[in-house]
């Protein structure tokens, strides 16, 4: 009972520090992670209010476990397979090359002996998943090509912490005596992974179905915690890391219908424990060692960021990235990562190097995180005006295929999509504008990046499954190109199209498009109806007038298809009005002639009489 007030006081200090520091640092553009670190440093080493930083660190490592579980939930096995080249190719190359280079530099400058150099070098090769993903999310760049490649590198780095943690006992100077053979250790690990896979495949979904039928929300939360902690403990008992167990459990549940509910249940615990982890790192920091070696830290931070950036740029260029994407990735991931804190702390506990060295490495990682926004600003200055300047997004059509394939997501298409979605219809939407795709994603729309004029894109988007192809692009020539392509490859496809004007409507009808609509026709009718209602015309009469105009317009189109654009003039409601100007102009101007010259610049000579007729027939 005597320790209870102390625990309450410490908990209040940690919560208060998190509440104050995290929003402040986020407002400064430094991110919440540095805020938690700063709060821990102030509470621990500076104020000496909490001195049990290492004990808190052991508990708070569960935040990392929950983080990996949520990362696993976001990764469907099919998606992992699609990203395998970037994850296991580019990601592995980044960790190995950067780790070897940094390890060599640390030993070359005689900062650590070779065991410590390897752990420190590969620990510094890892980047901050939380920090980089936060920057991508804030800039809406998660789905861009460079964002996907950066995420692949981060994912492999998160996976690399598992073998790196397993490497520490081998590097430790006081490694415990082995009670089993390496073959037995390997067999136990494989058996544990197989058992976890079987449980995830055959037990977890039925378990959650039973719990969901009870309607007990608190039991569902408890079950989610049980799954994460159980998987993590199983892997730990098998000689692997808790983080790996949680990650595998997340991947196994990625296809589950309960995935989103599990993520929502775990997220609050993950957020609190992860914040506690970063604060505990700050609590355990040895400021005296940092102060004595500040010159070394000031030299090491820019060297670390430069080495990581150069390696990342070279590897990205070698694996097919354009200059701009390579620059963005290299200056997004030059910092050290939160898993480096885990690795350095574990290495210090095992005796690979001292706690003072761990504090120096934590200080280097922290400063590199603080300088990441500066690197992001620098990246914008290094971009080139080139063919990849239009920010493209990786073409990913996973889950595509619906009754309606909508090509183009302009304002016109957005309104049409609302009708379809409200009617309970699935719509596959593709658009070639990366900015429009990102903007639509912020409003919850599921659209795919792709060029609708390419046959392979249309096939990947599921055109063979579509009952209707809705072409809603803005430019007339693009619309015509898409329609010609679809009609050539899929002659039985039902095409609904947005037309540019009346002439374009007649051209589309001549091509055999099933339905077309001028982009401004219906909105112009509604605007005119509302205007005459405001002038005193009754609602029913205004609607009747609007319907009459719509019928007349369709009748004119039928005549114009058969007889040409000048047909049906008698169906137009026209009452020319030429009011006298308030001020007499200095010269006479033939407005009709100027207008005809602007709209009909290539009118054949000797066709003056038809000019007025064509102008009257235009929209």
PDB file of N, CA and C in Angstrom, residues 157-211:
ATOM      1  N   UNK A 157      12.408  -3.585 -42.835  1.00  0.00           N
ATOM      2  CA  UNK A 157      13.169  -3.169 -41.661  1.00  0.00           C
ATOM      3  C   UNK A 157      12.485  -3.641 -40.379  1.00  0.00           C
ATOM      4  N   UNK A 158      11.157  -3.530 -40.334  1.00  0.00           N
ATOM      5  CA  UNK A 158      10.431  -4.012 -39.152  1.00  0.00           C
ATOM      6  C   UNK A 158      10.614  -5.516 -38.977  1.00  0.00           C
ATOM      7  N   UNK A 159      10.639  -6.242 -40.096  1.00  0.00           N
ATOM      8  CA  UNK A 159      10.862  -7.679 -40.010  1.00  0.00           C
ATOM      9  C   UNK A 159      12.306  -7.995 -39.633  1.00  0.00           C
ATOM     10  N   UNK A 160      13.231  -7.127 -40.036  1.00  0.00           N
ATOM     11  CA  UNK A 160      14.651  -7.382 -39.768  1.00  0.00           C
ATOM     12  C   UNK A 160      14.982  -7.311 -38.287  1.00  0.00           C
ATOM     13  N   UNK A 161      14.139  -6.634 -37.489  1.00  0.00           N
ATOM     14  CA  UNK A 161      14.422  -6.550 -36.059  1.00  0.00           C
ATOM     15  C   UNK A 161      14.390  -7.927 -35.420  1.00  0.00           C
ATOM     16  N   UNK A 162      13.639  -8.862 -35.995  1.00  0.00           N
ATOM     17  CA  UNK A 162      13.537 -10.216 -35.426  1.00  0.00           C
ATOM     18  C   UNK A 162      14.888 -10.932 -35.476  1.00  0.00           C
ATOM     19  N   UNK A 163      15.533 -11.086 -36.651  1.00  0.00           N
ATOM     20  CA  UNK A 163      16.857 -11.729 -36.646  1.00  0.00           C
ATOM     21  C   UNK A 163      17.924 -10.910 -35.931  1.00  0.00           C
ATOM     22  N   UNK A 164      17.805  -9.587 -35.934  1.00  0.00           N
ATOM     23  CA  UNK A 164      18.799  -8.765 -35.241  1.00  0.00           C
ATOM     24  C   UNK A 164      18.728  -8.986 -33.732  1.00  0.00           C
ATOM     25  N   UNK A 165      17.516  -9.080 -33.191  1.00  0.00           N
ATOM     26  CA  UNK A 165      17.378  -9.376 -31.764  1.00  0.00           C
ATOM     27  C   UNK A 165      17.896 -10.781 -31.458  1.00  0.00           C
ATOM     28  N   UNK A 166      17.681 -11.711 -32.378  1.00  0.00           N
ATOM     29  CA  UNK A 166      18.187 -13.070 -32.175  1.00  0.00           C
ATOM     30  C   UNK A 166      19.710 -13.116 -32.249  1.00  0.00           C
ATOM     31  N   UNK A 167      20.305 -12.130 -32.908  1.00  0.00           N
ATOM     32  CA  UNK A 167      21.762 -12.084 -33.051  1.00  0.00           C
ATOM     33  C   UNK A 167      22.455 -11.624 -31.769  1.00  0.00           C
ATOM     34  N   UNK A 168      21.737 -10.886 -30.930  1.00  0.00           N
ATOM     35  CA  UNK A 168      22.358 -10.300 -29.738  1.00  0.00           C
ATOM     36  C   UNK A 168      22.928 -11.356 -28.798  1.00  0.00           C
ATOM     37  N   UNK A 169      22.197 -12.426 -28.473  1.00  0.00           N
ATOM     38  CA  UNK A 169      22.809 -13.429 -27.576  1.00  0.00           C
ATOM     39  C   UNK A 169      24.098 -14.033 -28.137  1.00  0.00           C
ATOM     40  N   UNK A 170      24.197 -14.145 -29.469  1.00  0.00           N
ATOM     41  CA  UNK A 170      25.416 -14.685 -30.073  1.00  0.00           C
ATOM     42  C   UNK A 170      26.573 -13.709 -29.957  1.00  0.00           C
ATOM     43  N   UNK A 171      26.238 -12.398 -29.942  1.00  0.00           N
ATOM     44  CA  UNK A 171      27.266 -11.364 -29.841  1.00  0.00           C
ATOM     45  C   UNK A 171      27.639 -11.050 -28.395  1.00  0.00           C
ATOM     46  N   UNK A 172      26.805 -11.450 -27.448  1.00  0.00           N
ATOM     47  CA  UNK A 172      27.006 -11.077 -26.049  1.00  0.00           C
ATOM     48  C   UNK A 172      28.267 -11.729 -25.501  1.00  0.00           C
ATOM     49  N   UNK A 173      28.981 -10.976 -24.690  1.00  0.00           N
ATOM     50  CA  UNK A 173      30.205 -11.497 -24.073  1.00  0.00           C
ATOM     51  C   UNK A 173      29.897 -12.454 -22.938  1.00  0.00           C
ATOM     52  N   UNK A 174      28.683 -12.338 -22.398  1.00  0.00           N
ATOM     53  CA  UNK A 174      28.304 -13.232 -21.315  1.00  0.00           C
ATOM     54  C   UNK A 174      27.039 -14.000 -21.705  1.00  0.00           C
ATOM     55  N   UNK A 175      27.098 -14.644 -22.873  1.00  0.00           N
ATOM     56  CA  UNK A 175      25.953 -15.392 -23.381  1.00  0.00           C
ATOM     57  C   UNK A 175      25.658 -16.572 -22.476  1.00  0.00           C
ATOM     58  N   UNK A 176      24.403 -16.858 -22.194  1.00  0.00           N
ATOM     59  CA  UNK A 176      24.069 -17.988 -21.331  1.00  0.00           C
ATOM     60  C   UNK A 176      24.448 -19.307 -21.986  1.00  0.00           C
ATOM     61  N   UNK A 177      24.699 -20.313 -21.154  1.00  0.00           N
ATOM     62  CA  UNK A 177      25.043 -21.624 -21.666  1.00  0.00           C
ATOM     63  C   UNK A 177      23.821 -22.245 -22.352  1.00  0.00           C
ATOM     64  N   UNK A 178      24.043 -22.804 -23.511  1.00  0.00           N
ATOM     65  CA  UNK A 178      22.946 -23.393 -24.276  1.00  0.00           C
ATOM     66  C   UNK A 178      22.544 -24.724 -23.672  1.00  0.00           C
ATOM     67  N   UNK A 179      21.257 -24.946 -23.539  1.00  0.00           N
ATOM     68  CA  UNK A 179      20.731 -26.211 -23.012  1.00  0.00           C
ATOM     69  C   UNK A 179      20.186 -27.099 -24.112  1.00  0.00           C
ATOM     70  N   UNK A 180      20.075 -26.570 -25.334  1.00  0.00           N
ATOM     71  CA  UNK A 180      19.595 -27.346 -26.473  1.00  0.00           C
ATOM     72  C   UNK A 180      20.518 -27.146 -27.655  1.00  0.00           C
ATOM     73  N   UNK A 181      20.460 -28.053 -28.602  1.00  0.00           N
ATOM     74  CA  UNK A 181      21.284 -27.949 -29.804  1.00  0.00           C
ATOM     75  C   UNK A 181      20.647 -26.980 -30.790  1.00  0.00           C
ATOM     76  N   UNK A 182      21.425 -26.444 -31.727  1.00  0.00           N
ATOM     77  CA  UNK A 182      20.839 -25.553 -32.742  1.00  0.00           C
ATOM     78  C   UNK A 182      19.722 -26.222 -33.538  1.00  0.00           C
ATOM     79  N   UNK A 183      19.868 -27.525 -33.821  1.00  0.00           N
ATOM     80  CA  UNK A 183      18.818 -28.220 -34.568  1.00  0.00           C
ATOM     81  C   UNK A 183      17.521 -28.255 -33.771  1.00  0.00           C
ATOM     82  N   UNK A 184      17.628 -28.474 -32.457  1.00  0.00           N
ATOM     83  CA  UNK A 184      16.438 -28.491 -31.611  1.00  0.00           C
ATOM     84  C   UNK A 184      15.788 -27.110 -31.554  1.00  0.00           C
ATOM     85  N   UNK A 185      16.619 -26.070 -31.468  1.00  0.00           N
ATOM     86  CA  UNK A 185      16.080 -24.705 -31.463  1.00  0.00           C
ATOM     87  C   UNK A 185      15.323 -24.417 -32.757  1.00  0.00           C
ATOM     88  N   UNK A 186      15.904 -24.843 -33.871  1.00  0.00           N
ATOM     89  CA  UNK A 186      15.264 -24.612 -35.171  1.00  0.00           C
ATOM     90  C   UNK A 186      13.940 -25.371 -35.258  1.00  0.00           C
ATOM     91  N   UNK A 187      13.927 -26.621 -34.795  1.00  0.00           N
ATOM     92  CA  UNK A 187      12.713 -27.425 -34.851  1.00  0.00           C
ATOM     93  C   UNK A 187      11.619 -26.829 -33.974  1.00  0.00           C
ATOM     94  N   UNK A 188      11.997 -26.339 -32.789  1.00  0.00           N
ATOM     95  CA  UNK A 188      11.016 -25.723 -31.892  1.00  0.00           C
ATOM     96  C   UNK A 188      10.423 -24.475 -32.531  1.00  0.00           C
ATOM     97  N   UNK A 189      11.267 -23.658 -33.166  1.00  0.00           N
ATOM     98  CA  UNK A 189      10.786 -22.430 -33.808  1.00  0.00           C
ATOM     99  C   UNK A 189       9.809 -22.751 -34.939  1.00  0.00           C
ATOM    100  N   UNK A 190      10.156 -23.742 -35.778  1.00  0.00           N
ATOM    101  CA  UNK A 190       9.282 -24.122 -36.884  1.00  0.00           C
ATOM    102  C   UNK A 190       7.962 -24.662 -36.357  1.00  0.00           C
ATOM    103  N   UNK A 191       8.021 -25.460 -35.302  1.00  0.00           N
ATOM    104  CA  UNK A 191       6.791 -26.018 -34.722  1.00  0.00           C
ATOM    105  C   UNK A 191       5.905 -24.915 -34.162  1.00  0.00           C
ATOM    106  N   UNK A 192       6.513 -23.926 -33.522  1.00  0.00           N
ATOM    107  CA  UNK A 192       5.733 -22.818 -32.965  1.00  0.00           C
ATOM    108  C   UNK A 192       5.056 -22.015 -34.070  1.00  0.00           C
ATOM    109  N   UNK A 193       5.781 -21.766 -35.164  1.00  0.00           N
ATOM    110  CA  UNK A 193       5.199 -21.029 -36.285  1.00  0.00           C
ATOM    111  C   UNK A 193       4.060 -21.825 -36.911  1.00  0.00           C
ATOM    112  N   UNK A 194       4.250 -23.148 -37.054  1.00  0.00           N
ATOM    113  CA  UNK A 194       3.198 -23.995 -37.621  1.00  0.00           C
ATOM    114  C   UNK A 194       1.962 -24.015 -36.723  1.00  0.00           C
ATOM    115  N   UNK A 195       2.184 -24.092 -35.407  1.00  0.00           N
ATOM    116  CA  UNK A 195       1.051 -24.088 -34.474  1.00  0.00           C
ATOM    117  C   UNK A 195       0.298 -22.758 -34.533  1.00  0.00           C
ATOM    118  N   UNK A 196       1.053 -21.668 -34.635  1.00  0.00           N
ATOM    119  CA  UNK A 196       0.411 -20.359 -34.724  1.00  0.00           C
ATOM    120  C   UNK A 196      -0.378 -20.232 -36.022  1.00  0.00           C
ATOM    121  N   UNK A 197       0.181 -20.749 -37.111  1.00  0.00           N
ATOM    122  CA  UNK A 197      -0.526 -20.710 -38.390  1.00  0.00           C
ATOM    123  C   UNK A 197      -1.825 -21.517 -38.329  1.00  0.00           C
ATOM    124  N   UNK A 198      -1.759 -22.717 -37.740  1.00  0.00           N
ATOM    125  CA  UNK A 198      -2.958 -23.556 -37.630  1.00  0.00           C
ATOM    126  C   UNK A 198      -4.019 -22.882 -36.772  1.00  0.00           C
ATOM    127  N   UNK A 199      -3.591 -22.287 -35.662  1.00  0.00           N
ATOM    128  CA  UNK A 199      -4.552 -21.602 -34.793  1.00  0.00           C
ATOM    129  C   UNK A 199      -5.194 -20.433 -35.522  1.00  0.00           C
ATOM    130  N   UNK A 200      -4.378 -19.670 -36.242  1.00  0.00           N
ATOM    131  CA  UNK A 200      -4.928 -18.526 -36.973  1.00  0.00           C
ATOM    132  C   UNK A 200      -5.848 -18.932 -38.092  1.00  0.00           C
ATOM    133  N   UNK A 201      -5.568 -20.083 -38.719  1.00  0.00           N
ATOM    134  CA  UNK A 201      -6.361 -20.514 -39.871  1.00  0.00           C
ATOM    135  C   UNK A 201      -7.673 -21.166 -39.446  1.00  0.00           C
ATOM    136  N   UNK A 202      -7.651 -21.927 -38.343  1.00  0.00           N
ATOM    137  CA  UNK A 202      -8.814 -22.762 -38.029  1.00  0.00           C
ATOM    138  C   UNK A 202      -9.508 -22.417 -36.702  1.00  0.00           C
ATOM    139  N   UNK A 203      -8.877 -21.660 -35.834  1.00  0.00           N
ATOM    140  CA  UNK A 203      -9.462 -21.423 -34.517  1.00  0.00           C
ATOM    141  C   UNK A 203      -9.931 -19.991 -34.291  1.00  0.00           C
ATOM    142  N   UNK A 204      -9.156 -19.012 -34.798  1.00  0.00           N
ATOM    143  CA  UNK A 204      -9.433 -17.622 -34.424  1.00  0.00           C
ATOM    144  C   UNK A 204     -10.760 -17.124 -34.980  1.00  0.00           C
ATOM    145  N   UNK A 205     -11.030 -17.370 -36.260  1.00  0.00           N
ATOM    146  CA  UNK A 205     -12.305 -16.898 -36.834  1.00  0.00           C
ATOM    147  C   UNK A 205     -13.520 -17.511 -36.142  1.00  0.00           C
ATOM    148  N   UNK A 206     -13.563 -18.842 -35.919  1.00  0.00           N
ATOM    149  CA  UNK A 206     -14.694 -19.384 -35.146  1.00  0.00           C
ATOM    150  C   UNK A 206     -14.798 -18.794 -33.755  1.00  0.00           C
ATOM    151  N   UNK A 207     -13.651 -18.537 -33.104  1.00  0.00           N
ATOM    152  CA  UNK A 207     -13.668 -17.933 -31.770  1.00  0.00           C
ATOM    153  C   UNK A 207     -14.341 -16.567 -31.802  1.00  0.00           C
ATOM    154  N   UNK A 208     -13.963 -15.738 -32.754  1.00  0.00           N
ATOM    155  CA  UNK A 208     -14.532 -14.395 -32.828  1.00  0.00           C
ATOM    156  C   UNK A 208     -16.004 -14.441 -33.256  1.00  0.00           C
ATOM    157  N   UNK A 209     -16.377 -15.427 -34.044  1.00  0.00           N
ATOM    158  CA  UNK A 209     -17.787 -15.560 -34.409  1.00  0.00           C
ATOM    159  C   UNK A 209     -18.646 -15.864 -33.180  1.00  0.00           C
ATOM    160  N   UNK A 210     -18.161 -16.765 -32.320  1.00  0.00           N
ATOM    161  CA  UNK A 210     -18.900 -17.089 -31.099  1.00  0.00           C
ATOM    162  C   UNK A 210     -19.016 -15.879 -30.193  1.00  0.00           C
ATOM    163  N   UNK A 211     -17.917 -15.153 -30.032  1.00  0.00           N
ATOM    164  CA  UNK A 211     -17.924 -13.980 -29.151  1.00  0.00           C
ATOM    165  C   UNK A 211     -18.825 -12.889 -29.731  1.00  0.00           C
TER     166      UNK A 211
END
